[in-house]
Tab-separated table of C-alpha atoms and ligand atoms in Angstrom:
chain	number	residue	atom	x	y	z
A	1037	MET	CA	-124.436	5.470	-105.946
A	1038	THR	CA	-125.171	9.139	-106.551
A	1039	THR	CA	-122.890	11.925	-105.334
A	1040	THR	CA	-124.448	15.247	-104.406
A	1041	ILE	CA	-122.300	18.145	-105.587
A	1042	THR	CA	-122.948	21.730	-104.596
A	1043	ILE	CA	-121.485	24.444	-106.793
A	1044	THR	CA	-121.786	28.001	-105.569
A	1045	GLY	CA	-121.635	30.771	-108.152
A	1046	ALA	CA	-122.907	28.253	-110.693
A	1047	GLY	CA	-124.298	31.078	-112.823
A	1048	GLY	CA	-120.809	32.550	-113.274
A	1049	GLN	CA	-117.960	31.822	-115.646
A	1050	ILE	CA	-116.161	29.049	-113.763
A	1051	GLY	CA	-119.472	27.483	-112.793
A	1052	TYR	CA	-120.422	27.235	-116.450
A	1053	ALA	CA	-117.069	25.644	-117.291
A	1054	LEU	CA	-117.425	23.109	-114.458
A	1055	LEU	CA	-120.972	21.855	-114.858
A	1056	PHE	CA	-120.752	20.135	-118.223
A	1057	ARG	CA	-117.435	18.438	-117.554
A	1058	ILE	CA	-118.671	17.067	-114.241
A	1059	ALA	CA	-121.946	15.910	-115.833
A	1060	ALA	CA	-119.876	14.156	-118.505
A	1061	GLY	CA	-118.001	12.158	-115.840
A	1062	ASP	CA	-114.682	14.033	-115.795
A	1063	LEU	CA	-114.755	14.414	-112.011
A	1064	LEU	CA	-115.925	11.080	-110.640
A	1065	GLY	CA	-115.637	8.763	-113.611
A	1066	PRO	CA	-118.054	7.153	-116.026
A	1067	ASP	CA	-119.975	5.093	-113.462
A	1068	GLU	CA	-120.748	7.569	-110.681
A	1069	LYS	CA	-124.065	9.395	-110.968
A	1070	VAL	CA	-124.235	13.017	-109.848
A	1071	ARG	CA	-126.885	15.317	-108.413
A	1072	PHE	CA	-126.213	19.068	-108.678
A	1073	ARG	CA	-127.190	21.731	-106.210
A	1074	LEU	CA	-126.477	25.124	-107.754
A	1075	LEU	CA	-126.305	27.911	-105.194
A	1076	GLU	CA	-126.460	31.489	-106.417
A	1077	ILE	CA	-127.393	34.922	-105.172
A	1078	PRO	CA	-130.670	36.340	-106.543
A	1079	GLN	CA	-128.877	38.270	-109.339
A	1080	GLY	CA	-127.193	35.070	-110.521
A	1081	LEU	CA	-130.227	32.770	-110.448
A	1082	ALA	CA	-131.306	33.304	-114.054
A	1083	ALA	CA	-127.860	32.388	-115.374
A	1084	ALA	CA	-127.794	29.259	-113.200
A	1085	GLU	CA	-131.307	28.321	-114.321
A	1086	GLY	CA	-130.224	28.755	-117.931
A	1087	ALA	CA	-127.255	26.460	-117.316
A	1088	ALA	CA	-129.637	23.920	-115.771
A	1089	LEU	CA	-131.730	23.983	-118.958
A	1090	GLU	CA	-128.617	23.391	-121.018
A	1091	LEU	CA	-127.660	20.514	-118.737
A	1092	GLN	CA	-131.020	18.925	-119.607
A	1093	ASP	CA	-130.210	19.434	-123.279
A	1094	GLY	CA	-126.882	17.686	-122.784
A	1095	ALA	CA	-128.819	14.470	-122.044
A	1096	PHE	CA	-126.075	13.364	-119.668
A	1097	GLY	CA	-126.684	9.802	-118.538
A	1098	LEU	CA	-124.882	10.388	-115.227
A	1099	LEU	CA	-126.880	13.466	-114.225
A	1100	GLN	CA	-129.767	12.592	-111.901
A	1101	HIS	CA	-131.093	15.957	-110.780
A	1102	VAL	CA	-130.347	19.695	-110.783
A	1103	GLU	CA	-131.629	22.052	-108.098
A	1104	VAL	CA	-131.102	25.818	-108.496
A	1105	THR	CA	-131.508	27.912	-105.376
A	1106	ASP	CA	-130.440	31.053	-103.546
A	1107	ASP	CA	-131.067	29.433	-100.148
A	1108	PRO	CA	-127.823	28.055	-98.647
A	1109	ALA	CA	-129.750	25.488	-96.556
A	1110	VAL	CA	-131.183	24.015	-99.760
A	1111	GLY	CA	-127.967	24.525	-101.704
A	1112	PHE	CA	-125.836	22.520	-99.280
A	1113	ASP	CA	-128.479	19.944	-98.347
A	1114	GLY	CA	-126.847	16.509	-98.342
A	1115	ALA	CA	-123.739	17.764	-100.202
A	1116	ASP	CA	-120.936	15.210	-100.442
A	1117	LEU	CA	-118.730	17.627	-102.371
A	1118	ALA	CA	-118.930	21.414	-102.303
A	1119	LEU	CA	-117.134	23.707	-104.710
A	1120	LEU	CA	-117.234	27.250	-103.349
A	1121	VAL	CA	-116.737	29.270	-106.505
A	1122	GLY	CA	-119.238	32.083	-105.976
A	1123	ALA	CA	-117.264	35.250	-105.259
A	1124	ARG	CA	-116.175	38.370	-107.098
A	1125	PRO	CA	-113.173	37.980	-109.412
A	1126	ARG	CA	-110.411	40.612	-109.477
A	1127	GLY	CA	-109.886	42.957	-112.376
A	1128	PRO	CA	-106.730	44.477	-113.910
A	1129	GLY	CA	-104.357	46.080	-111.403
A	1130	MET	CA	-105.837	44.326	-108.356
A	1131	GLU	CA	-104.218	41.733	-106.089
A	1132	ARG	CA	-106.384	38.823	-104.921
A	1133	ALA	CA	-106.162	40.061	-101.326
A	1134	ASP	CA	-107.961	43.244	-102.495
A	1135	LEU	CA	-111.030	40.993	-102.761
A	1136	LEU	CA	-111.030	40.210	-99.040
A	1137	ALA	CA	-113.442	42.963	-98.087
A	1138	ALA	CA	-115.834	42.070	-100.945
A	1139	ASN	CA	-115.714	38.276	-100.622
A	1140	ALA	CA	-114.812	37.299	-97.060
A	1141	GLY	CA	-118.389	37.890	-95.869
A	1142	ILE	CA	-119.622	35.105	-98.165
A	1143	PHE	CA	-117.664	32.282	-96.566
A	1144	GLY	CA	-118.652	32.465	-92.873
A	1145	PRO	CA	-122.375	31.950	-93.545
A	1146	GLN	CA	-121.598	29.295	-96.156
A	1147	GLY	CA	-119.330	27.417	-93.716
A	1148	ALA	CA	-122.153	27.459	-91.155
A	1149	ALA	CA	-124.704	26.309	-93.757
A	1150	ILE	CA	-122.413	23.469	-94.799
A	1151	ALA	CA	-122.041	22.294	-91.197
A	1152	ALA	CA	-125.800	22.429	-90.706
A	1153	ASN	CA	-126.942	20.829	-93.961
A	1154	ALA	CA	-124.245	18.911	-95.834
A	1155	ALA	CA	-123.484	15.192	-95.558
A	1156	SER	CA	-121.302	14.390	-92.541
A	1157	GLY	CA	-118.395	13.432	-94.825
A	1158	VAL	CA	-118.594	16.582	-96.967
A	1159	ARG	CA	-115.409	17.743	-98.688
A	1160	VAL	CA	-115.136	21.434	-99.500
A	1161	THR	CA	-112.935	23.105	-102.096
A	1162	VAL	CA	-112.727	26.887	-102.105
A	1163	VAL	CA	-112.044	28.458	-105.482
A	1164	GLY	CA	-113.290	32.017	-104.827
A	1165	ASN	CA	-110.468	34.419	-104.009
A	1166	PRO	CA	-108.576	34.967	-101.839
A	1167	ALA	CA	-109.040	31.207	-101.716
A	1168	ASN	CA	-106.808	30.263	-98.758
A	1169	THR	CA	-108.268	32.821	-96.382
A	1170	ASN	CA	-111.830	32.237	-97.575
A	1171	ALA	CA	-111.330	28.529	-96.818
A	1172	LEU	CA	-110.025	29.485	-93.362
A	1173	ILE	CA	-113.158	31.549	-92.709
A	1174	ALA	CA	-115.479	28.785	-93.921
A	1175	ALA	CA	-113.708	26.159	-91.802
A	1176	ALA	CA	-113.852	28.372	-88.706
A	1177	SER	CA	-117.608	28.830	-89.147
A	1178	ALA	CA	-118.381	25.150	-89.729
A	1179	GLU	CA	-118.984	23.974	-86.184
A	1180	GLY	CA	-118.539	20.246	-85.781
A	1181	LEU	CA	-116.701	19.679	-89.067
A	1182	PRO	CA	-112.932	19.076	-88.999
A	1183	ALA	CA	-110.871	21.814	-90.648
A	1184	GLU	CA	-109.304	19.083	-92.809
A	1185	ARG	CA	-112.526	19.043	-94.843
A	1186	PHE	CA	-111.876	22.586	-96.078
A	1187	THR	CA	-109.310	23.119	-98.804
A	1188	ALA	CA	-108.230	25.916	-101.128
A	1189	LEU	CA	-107.467	25.461	-104.803
A	1190	THR	CA	-103.766	25.859	-105.666
A	1191	ARG	CA	-103.737	23.133	-108.293
A	1192	LEU	CA	-104.043	25.735	-111.045
A	1193	ASP	CA	-100.695	27.156	-109.908
A	1194	GLU	CA	-99.121	23.714	-109.962
A	1195	ASN	CA	-100.516	22.993	-113.416
A	1196	ARG	CA	-99.107	26.313	-114.609
A	1197	ALA	CA	-95.708	25.519	-113.097
A	1198	ARG	CA	-95.547	22.075	-114.680
A	1199	ALA	CA	-96.641	23.476	-118.036
A	1200	GLN	CA	-93.967	26.211	-117.952
A	1201	LEU	CA	-91.282	23.660	-117.080
A	1202	ALA	CA	-92.437	21.354	-119.865
A	1203	LEU	CA	-92.379	24.239	-122.365
A	1204	THR	CA	-88.869	25.241	-121.304
A	1205	LEU	CA	-87.591	21.665	-121.439
A	1206	GLY	CA	-89.453	20.831	-124.642
A	1207	THR	CA	-90.954	17.755	-123.034
A	1208	PRO	CA	-94.539	16.470	-122.638
A	1209	VAL	CA	-96.107	17.932	-119.527
A	1210	GLU	CA	-96.981	14.519	-118.058
A	1211	THR	CA	-93.261	13.725	-117.737
A	1212	VAL	CA	-92.809	16.637	-115.314
A	1213	ARG	CA	-93.691	15.691	-111.741
A	1214	ARG	CA	-93.356	16.849	-108.148
A	1215	VAL	CA	-93.647	20.611	-108.566
A	1216	PRO	CA	-95.485	21.596	-105.413
A	1217	ILE	CA	-96.821	25.046	-104.625
A	1218	TRP	CA	-96.207	26.344	-101.115
A	1219	GLY	CA	-98.084	29.100	-99.291
A	1220	ASN	CA	-100.769	31.392	-100.621
A	1221	HIS	CA	-102.633	31.402	-103.956
A	1222	SER	CA	-101.171	34.844	-104.590
A	1223	ALA	CA	-98.150	36.553	-106.085
A	1224	THR	CA	-96.077	35.392	-103.063
A	1225	GLN	CA	-96.672	31.667	-103.738
A	1226	PHE	CA	-93.605	29.470	-104.093
A	1227	PRO	CA	-93.588	26.985	-106.980
A	1228	ASP	CA	-90.803	24.662	-105.882
A	1229	ILE	CA	-88.711	22.678	-108.346
A	1230	SER	CA	-86.169	21.368	-105.821
A	1231	HIS	CA	-87.670	17.870	-105.856
A	1232	ALA	CA	-89.083	17.990	-109.382
A	1233	THR	CA	-88.323	15.295	-111.900
A	1234	VAL	CA	-88.556	15.048	-115.673
A	1235	GLY	CA	-88.849	11.522	-117.003
A	1236	GLY	CA	-87.858	10.343	-113.503
A	1237	GLU	CA	-84.585	12.368	-113.433
A	1238	PRO	CA	-83.976	15.544	-111.384
A	1239	VAL	CA	-85.216	18.560	-113.293
A	1240	ALA	CA	-82.375	20.886	-112.279
A	1241	ALA	CA	-79.726	19.144	-114.405
A	1242	ALA	CA	-81.953	19.177	-117.501
A	1243	LEU	CA	-82.784	22.850	-116.907
A	1244	GLU	CA	-79.141	23.855	-116.572
A	1245	GLN	CA	-78.490	22.653	-120.124
A	1246	ILE	CA	-81.183	24.995	-121.406
A	1247	VAL	CA	-81.256	28.066	-119.163
A	1248	GLY	CA	-77.683	28.057	-117.802
A	1249	ASP	CA	-77.949	29.776	-114.430
A	1250	VAL	CA	-80.853	27.869	-112.849
A	1251	PRO	CA	-81.146	29.939	-109.614
A	1252	ALA	CA	-81.280	33.187	-111.638
A	1253	TRP	CA	-83.853	31.694	-114.031
A	1254	LEU	CA	-85.996	30.550	-111.118
A	1255	ASP	CA	-85.833	33.917	-109.398
A	1256	GLN	CA	-86.276	36.161	-112.410
A	1257	THR	CA	-88.283	34.101	-114.882
A	1258	PHE	CA	-89.984	30.938	-113.661
A	1259	ILE	CA	-91.329	31.923	-110.239
A	1260	PRO	CA	-92.692	35.332	-111.320
A	1261	ARG	CA	-94.200	33.802	-114.479
A	1262	VAL	CA	-96.129	31.211	-112.487
A	1263	ALA	CA	-97.011	33.441	-109.549
A	1264	LYS	CA	-98.279	36.243	-111.805
A	1265	ARG	CA	-99.955	34.054	-114.409
A	1266	GLY	CA	-103.403	34.938	-113.090
A	1267	ALA	CA	-102.661	38.631	-113.696
A	1268	GLU	CA	-101.237	37.839	-117.138
A	1269	ILE	CA	-104.465	36.040	-118.075
A	1270	ILE	CA	-106.520	38.992	-116.843
A	1271	GLU	CA	-104.407	41.381	-118.894
A	1272	VAL	CA	-104.569	39.333	-122.094
A	1273	ARG	CA	-108.146	38.005	-121.818
A	1274	GLY	CA	-109.723	40.972	-120.100
A	1275	SER	CA	-111.072	38.775	-117.306
A	1276	SER	CA	-109.735	36.131	-115.004
A	1277	SER	CA	-109.003	32.511	-115.866
A	1278	VAL	CA	-112.045	30.293	-116.314
A	1279	ALA	CA	-111.591	26.970	-118.117
A	1280	SER	CA	-108.111	26.384	-116.683
A	1281	ALA	CA	-109.474	27.146	-113.208
A	1282	ALA	CA	-112.382	24.731	-113.679
A	1283	ASN	CA	-109.954	22.123	-114.991
A	1284	ALA	CA	-107.729	22.519	-111.927
A	1285	ALA	CA	-110.726	22.323	-109.588
A	1286	ILE	CA	-111.699	19.043	-111.242
A	1287	ASP	CA	-108.113	17.753	-110.875
A	1288	HIS	CA	-108.128	18.699	-107.180
A	1289	VAL	CA	-111.468	17.117	-106.276
A	1290	ARG	CA	-110.901	14.021	-108.428
A	1291	ASP	CA	-107.572	13.383	-106.695
A	1292	TRP	CA	-109.072	14.017	-103.263
A	1293	VAL	CA	-111.775	11.434	-103.932
A	1294	HIS	CA	-109.798	8.886	-105.942
A	1295	GLY	CA	-106.268	9.322	-104.500
A	1296	THR	CA	-102.923	10.246	-106.033
A	1297	GLU	CA	-99.978	8.205	-107.220
A	1298	ASP	CA	-97.545	11.030	-106.572
A	1299	TRP	CA	-97.434	14.447	-104.916
A	1300	THR	CA	-99.617	17.317	-105.891
A	1301	SER	CA	-100.521	20.658	-104.277
A	1302	ALA	CA	-103.509	21.767	-102.246
A	1303	GLY	CA	-104.292	24.461	-99.708
A	1304	VAL	CA	-104.891	22.439	-96.534
A	1305	VAL	CA	-104.974	23.209	-92.834
A	1306	SER	CA	-101.564	23.362	-91.173
A	1307	HIS	CA	-100.850	21.447	-87.978
A	1308	GLY	CA	-97.483	23.209	-87.794
A	1309	GLU	CA	-95.816	21.291	-90.651
A	1310	TYR	CA	-92.689	23.048	-91.994
A	1311	GLY	CA	-93.179	25.788	-89.387
A	1312	VAL	CA	-96.436	27.041	-90.944
A	1313	PRO	CA	-98.569	28.350	-88.055
A	1314	GLU	CA	-101.250	25.936	-86.986
A	1315	GLY	CA	-104.711	26.606	-88.371
A	1316	LEU	CA	-103.656	28.501	-91.506
A	1317	ILE	CA	-104.823	27.075	-94.828
A	1318	SER	CA	-101.569	26.961	-96.748
A	1319	SER	CA	-100.552	25.167	-99.904
A	1320	PHE	CA	-98.222	22.220	-99.323
A	1321	PRO	CA	-96.966	19.226	-101.261
A	1322	VAL	CA	-99.664	16.662	-100.544
A	1323	ARG	CA	-100.758	13.142	-101.355
A	1324	SER	CA	-104.316	11.925	-101.275
A	1325	VAL	CA	-104.654	8.614	-99.433
A	1326	ASP	CA	-107.961	6.930	-98.539
A	1327	GLY	CA	-109.892	10.089	-99.302
A	1328	GLU	CA	-107.740	12.379	-97.164
A	1329	TRP	CA	-104.999	14.835	-98.001
A	1330	GLN	CA	-101.691	14.104	-96.301
A	1331	ILE	CA	-98.914	16.668	-96.247
A	1332	VAL	CA	-95.656	15.210	-97.607
A	1333	GLU	CA	-93.340	15.521	-94.634
A	1334	GLY	CA	-89.592	15.421	-94.132
A	1335	LEU	CA	-88.528	17.377	-97.230
A	1336	GLU	CA	-85.284	19.299	-96.916
A	1337	LEU	CA	-85.685	22.988	-97.614
A	1338	SER	CA	-82.863	25.196	-98.891
A	1339	ASP	CA	-82.431	28.691	-97.448
A	1340	PHE	CA	-83.944	30.033	-100.666
A	1341	ALA	CA	-87.028	27.810	-100.319
A	1342	ARG	CA	-87.354	28.622	-96.618
A	1343	GLY	CA	-87.295	32.354	-97.336
A	1344	ARG	CA	-89.918	32.066	-100.092
A	1345	ILE	CA	-92.232	29.903	-97.971
A	1346	ASP	CA	-91.867	32.223	-94.974
A	1347	ALA	CA	-92.774	35.248	-97.107
A	1348	SER	CA	-95.931	33.636	-98.459
A	1349	VAL	CA	-96.947	32.329	-95.042
A	1350	ALA	CA	-96.408	35.813	-93.570
A	1351	GLU	CA	-98.956	37.071	-96.097
A	1352	LEU	CA	-101.433	34.387	-94.967
A	1353	VAL	CA	-100.916	35.519	-91.378
A	1354	GLU	CA	-101.611	39.125	-92.450
A	1355	GLU	CA	-104.787	38.059	-94.253
A	1356	ARG	CA	-105.923	36.196	-91.139
A	1357	GLU	CA	-105.311	39.342	-89.076
A	1358	ALA	CA	-107.255	41.404	-91.620
A	1359	VAL	CA	-110.328	39.153	-91.433
A	1360	ARG	CA	-110.062	39.071	-87.646
A	1361	SER	CA	-110.145	42.852	-87.650
A	1362	LEU	CA	-113.227	42.717	-89.918
A	1363	GLY	CA	-114.830	40.505	-87.215
A	1364	MET	CA	-115.046	37.465	-89.503
A	1365	LEU	CA	-112.948	35.102	-87.403
B	2133	NAD	P1	-118.000	35.287	-112.044
B	2133	NAD	O1	-118.223	36.705	-111.626
B	2133	NAD	O2	-118.153	34.919	-113.489
B	2133	NAD	O3	-118.992	34.346	-111.236
B	2133	NAD	C1	-119.142	34.448	-109.862
B	2133	NAD	C2	-120.559	34.008	-109.549
B	2133	NAD	O4	-120.680	33.928	-108.142
B	2133	NAD	C3	-121.634	34.985	-110.037
B	2133	NAD	O5	-122.611	34.299	-110.796
B	2133	NAD	C4	-122.244	35.524	-108.735
B	2133	NAD	O6	-123.629	35.804	-108.842
B	2133	NAD	C5	-121.971	34.362	-107.785
B	2133	NAD	N1	-121.958	34.708	-106.365
B	2133	NAD	C6	-121.502	35.831	-105.773
B	2133	NAD	N2	-121.710	35.761	-104.449
B	2133	NAD	C7	-122.270	34.553	-104.194
B	2133	NAD	C8	-122.728	33.918	-103.012
B	2133	NAD	N3	-122.666	34.511	-101.822
B	2133	NAD	N4	-123.280	32.688	-103.133
B	2133	NAD	C9	-123.385	32.076	-104.337
B	2133	NAD	N5	-122.982	32.653	-105.486
B	2133	NAD	C10	-122.431	33.873	-105.414
B	2133	NAD	O7	-116.586	34.867	-111.482
B	2133	NAD	P2	-115.689	33.595	-111.906
B	2133	NAD	O8	-114.815	33.975	-113.047
B	2133	NAD	O9	-116.557	32.402	-112.002
B	2133	NAD	O10	-114.722	33.507	-110.624
B	2133	NAD	C11	-115.228	33.115	-109.364
B	2133	NAD	C12	-114.146	33.232	-108.302
B	2133	NAD	O11	-113.106	32.286	-108.553
B	2133	NAD	C13	-113.451	34.594	-108.234
B	2133	NAD	O12	-113.277	34.981	-106.874
B	2133	NAD	C14	-112.107	34.340	-108.886
B	2133	NAD	O13	-111.115	35.258	-108.467
B	2133	NAD	C15	-111.827	32.933	-108.388
B	2133	NAD	N6	-110.806	32.161	-109.103
B	2133	NAD	C16	-109.980	31.375	-108.355
B	2133	NAD	C17	-109.021	30.589	-108.965
B	2133	NAD	C18	-108.111	29.708	-108.161
B	2133	NAD	O14	-107.202	29.099	-108.751
B	2133	NAD	N7	-108.268	29.582	-106.852
B	2133	NAD	C19	-108.902	30.627	-110.356
B	2133	NAD	C20	-109.751	31.434	-111.094
B	2133	NAD	C21	-110.706	32.216	-110.445
B	2134	LMR	C1	-106.017	32.797	-111.210
B	2134	LMR	O1	-105.000	32.413	-110.629
B	2134	LMR	O2	-106.114	32.797	-112.452
B	2134	LMR	C2	-107.219	33.234	-110.394
B	2134	LMR	O3	-106.910	33.243	-109.028
B	2134	LMR	C3	-107.792	34.520	-110.843
B	2134	LMR	C4	-106.909	35.696	-110.482
B	2134	LMR	O4	-107.417	36.664	-109.913
B	2134	LMR	O5	-105.725	35.653	-110.798
């Protein structure tokens, strides 16, 4: 079988980091052939065409075809998977929500083009910021497609959280599990260690040995480090994260398609779980079962966790109001 994958913004930084890994089989495995549809705006076409030439030169056995276009109807034609990356990145001193005015206008028309042209089972992952609210806009514009098909990338935040815990504990990152992100892909996000384990044991006890006062460390060190990591990368690198973002997008889509053994994090539509208003695209602890994300339900939340989640969700509500006032919802 061949999977048709649309990547918007394929001429940009993250697009370039995604294409070659997907063509090499990192997303769907060594047996699944792929067909790329690279959607750009006119200014980005040359870069996407150049990437397409390099894909030829990669002589990837799995890669069947590459189409470069600035026409959304062509770009989303028959798409089984769509990665909506094309959007402006933020620069130093900006918050991701500052991108709403610049980027929100992209996602309504793309949602409509997906509904009109993609495969009926299409699965959409929004990477472009502010990712949660852009996914909300795309879902709202995609008549006939369930909102469950539209997700926002928060896996990068989870990967960052697990990596910071592993560094602190001096343990391999794969031993650290169950560190979900709640809320918005923004500085208000809540990386939650209350259910986290290291080598199968609760993480809190191991952390106490190293950091002493765990609640203070979470509040003053861990949570801000993870939540502001995007800004730290921008400050150090001069531009926003690229390869780690592409890596997380691959993790997210691979797990969506192939399933998960344990929890992970994704921005998915709320049906009211944990008091998150229905319809918002919020990050939750999720599992992927039979090709669908399922929110992990029934977790006990401390007052601290509840307060953090409420604050991030309040920001999502504000973003929804802002795009409503821009006439995009
Ligand atoms: P970039 O500027 O290098 O590339 C963006 C590309 O998108 C450009 O080639 C541009 O021409 C194209 N584009 C713009 N509007 C488009 C449209 N309407 N249709 C198709 N293509 C369009 O930026 P980048 O570094 O690749 O980042 C892309 C986005 O991803 C940014 O919004 C960034 O903030 C976001 N991002 C999100 C995460 C996350 O974890 N969710 C992580 C990193 C970056
Ligand atoms: C990130 O988390 O690295 C991206 O969302 C880019 C940004 O603006 O921080």
